Amino acid sequence: MKVTEHIANAQGKTLFSIEVLPPQKGKTIDDLLRVIEPLMEFKPPFIDVTYHREELIYKKRSDGLIEEIPLRKRPGTVGICAAIKGRFNVDTVPHLVCGGFTPEETEDALFTLHYLGINNVLLLQGDSDKNPKAANPKNNAHKYASDLVYQVARMNQGKFLHEETENEMKTNFCIGVAAYPEKHYESPNLNTDLKWLKHKVDCGADYIVTQMFFDNKKYFEFVDKCRAAGILIPIIPGLKPIAQRSQLSTLPRIFHIDIPEALANEVEKCKDDKEVKRVGIEWCIQQSKELKAAGAPVLHYYTMSRSEATIEIAKAVF
Ligand code: FAD
């Protein structure tokens, strides 16, 4: 079933969902399935699986020159989605990114998903943190998420890249996209970012998932601004509990978000990361309860493929 159908069927009840990462190469999928298993108690109607582009690593060769090697550390998003779907009978949402693929390769991947009965996708530009070349895709790859949205929306109309199929088949993907209550870091201001978000919606996005935030006011204000800009599709808040003191600086650096002073002060007072985890879980429970009371369609937890904190939060909230 589509994410938007799950939301419609819930008739205003807030749903619980999670995002997991593919295992690192060398680890087994069983570890990931063990993470998901206890979370199934809270009946997530869908589970997102992230996509990871190749990272650039540098090795010194025997002749002294430095070799640049593109390496994918977490491959297998599509296969993992199929495995989770088969094991838990739950809908899965693979993330697909622009760079690294030609539009033809993207089309093939979408056919594979279609054959697997996976009809939800979250379409993204893709991180360029660990691979600066990802920001300047080669091979005619899409540059912005909206280009991907346009391609998938056309496939849903039976329009393919180079030819019409003989039996007039159409795909039936529900299209999710990302948004940033505190603005995307490359955007000059929130209004410009909203203009491009509206463009993604006009290209065919069906729902939005937000970047994590720690101050609900930012989400509520963002939703109001979206509605005023004519963005009327569901906006799912993304949540993550703080777990380490070091995240006071790493989360703002990596994700370009603010940590509210009250939360930062609480974390500073902790004597170790065990106490930080407690603070992070309590903060996330309060955030979740307020978002649920305000009628958020789904609470979507970034688990980082660890379940303990999310279980505790879900027990308190759902
Ligand atoms: P876009 O919507 O393409 O926007 C990128 C920037 O360009 C924005 O500043 C926007 O305002 C601007 N812009 C958009 N369209 C245009 C245009 N036509 N002309 C000019 N400017 C434009 N990354 C991964 O690699 N794998 C994942 O699995 C993954 N999952 C994510 C899930 C969520 C919920 C979120 C919030 C992020 C995720 N990311 C993931 C990170 C994401 O890829 C990065 O944040 C990326 O920098 C932006 O992606 P986007 O899809 O929002 O980009």
PDB file of C-alpha atoms in Angstrom, residues 178-194 197 208-223 225-226 235 238-240 251-261 263 283 287 302:
ATOM      1  CA  ALA A 178      12.668  15.647   1.732  1.00  0.00           C
ATOM      2  CA  ALA A 179      12.260  19.085   3.293  1.00  0.00           C
ATOM      3  CA  TYR A 180      14.083  21.172   5.866  1.00  0.00           C
ATOM      4  CA  PRO A 181      12.186  23.148   8.547  1.00  0.00           C
ATOM      5  CA  GLU A 182      15.471  24.951   9.247  1.00  0.00           C
ATOM      6  CA  LYS A 183      16.226  25.350   5.500  1.00  0.00           C
ATOM      7  CA  HIS A 184      18.504  23.299   3.276  1.00  0.00           C
ATOM      8  CA  TYR A 185      22.099  24.399   3.811  1.00  0.00           C
ATOM      9  CA  GLU A 186      22.646  25.401   0.172  1.00  0.00           C
ATOM     10  CA  SER A 187      19.553  27.551   0.010  1.00  0.00           C
ATOM     11  CA  PRO A 188      20.039  31.293   0.386  1.00  0.00           C
ATOM     12  CA  ASN A 189      16.885  31.567   2.535  1.00  0.00           C
ATOM     13  CA  LEU A 190      13.839  29.568   3.613  1.00  0.00           C
ATOM     14  CA  ASN A 191      11.512  31.182   1.046  1.00  0.00           C
ATOM     15  CA  THR A 192      13.756  30.159  -1.855  1.00  0.00           C
ATOM     16  CA  ASP A 193      13.952  26.653  -0.412  1.00  0.00           C
ATOM     17  CA  LEU A 194      10.148  26.590  -0.180  1.00  0.00           C
ATOM     18  CA  LEU A 197       9.953  22.394  -2.489  1.00  0.00           C
ATOM     19  CA  ILE A 208       7.142  15.151   2.459  1.00  0.00           C
ATOM     20  CA  VAL A 209       9.459  13.889   5.217  1.00  0.00           C
ATOM     21  CA  THR A 210      11.382  16.504   7.174  1.00  0.00           C
ATOM     22  CA  GLN A 211      14.938  16.665   8.317  1.00  0.00           C
ATOM     23  CA  MET A 212      15.263  16.048  12.077  1.00  0.00           C
ATOM     24  CA  PHE A 213      14.545  19.026  14.347  1.00  0.00           C
ATOM     25  CA  PHE A 214      14.597  19.416  18.122  1.00  0.00           C
ATOM     26  CA  ASP A 215      12.240  22.364  18.467  1.00  0.00           C
ATOM     27  CA  ASN A 216       8.663  21.596  17.451  1.00  0.00           C
ATOM     28  CA  LYS A 217       7.993  25.291  16.896  1.00  0.00           C
ATOM     29  CA  LYS A 218      10.214  25.081  13.816  1.00  0.00           C
ATOM     30  CA  TYR A 219       8.091  22.237  12.393  1.00  0.00           C
ATOM     31  CA  PHE A 220       4.781  23.979  13.141  1.00  0.00           C
ATOM     32  CA  GLU A 221       5.975  27.228  11.560  1.00  0.00           C
ATOM     33  CA  PHE A 222       7.331  25.336   8.571  1.00  0.00           C
ATOM     34  CA  VAL A 223       4.023  23.530   8.011  1.00  0.00           C
ATOM     35  CA  LYS A 225       4.569  28.383   5.618  1.00  0.00           C
ATOM     36  CA  CYS A 226       4.159  25.368   3.327  1.00  0.00           C
ATOM     37  CA  ILE A 235       4.358  16.675   5.962  1.00  0.00           C
ATOM     38  CA  GLY A 238      11.501  13.256  11.199  1.00  0.00           C
ATOM     39  CA  LEU A 239      12.778  12.731  14.752  1.00  0.00           C
ATOM     40  CA  LYS A 240      15.984  11.536  16.335  1.00  0.00           C
ATOM     41  CA  LEU A 251      24.469  17.255  14.420  1.00  0.00           C
ATOM     42  CA  PRO A 252      24.534  21.014  13.679  1.00  0.00           C
ATOM     43  CA  ARG A 253      27.654  20.537  11.530  1.00  0.00           C
ATOM     44  CA  ILE A 254      26.367  17.575   9.509  1.00  0.00           C
ATOM     45  CA  PHE A 255      22.656  18.360   9.318  1.00  0.00           C
ATOM     46  CA  HIS A 256      22.665  22.172   9.596  1.00  0.00           C
ATOM     47  CA  ILE A 257      20.116  22.250  12.401  1.00  0.00           C
ATOM     48  CA  ASP A 258      19.917  24.048  15.751  1.00  0.00           C
ATOM     49  CA  ILE A 259      19.880  22.358  19.129  1.00  0.00           C
ATOM     50  CA  PRO A 260      17.677  24.379  21.511  1.00  0.00           C
ATOM     51  CA  GLU A 261      19.489  25.959  24.446  1.00  0.00           C
ATOM     52  CA  LEU A 263      18.325  20.701  25.476  1.00  0.00           C
ATOM     53  CA  TRP A 283      13.209  15.165  25.019  1.00  0.00           C
ATOM     54  CA  GLN A 287       8.466  16.299  21.188  1.00  0.00           C
ATOM     55  CA  TYR A 302      15.758   8.044  12.392  1.00  0.00           C
TER      56      TYR A 302
END
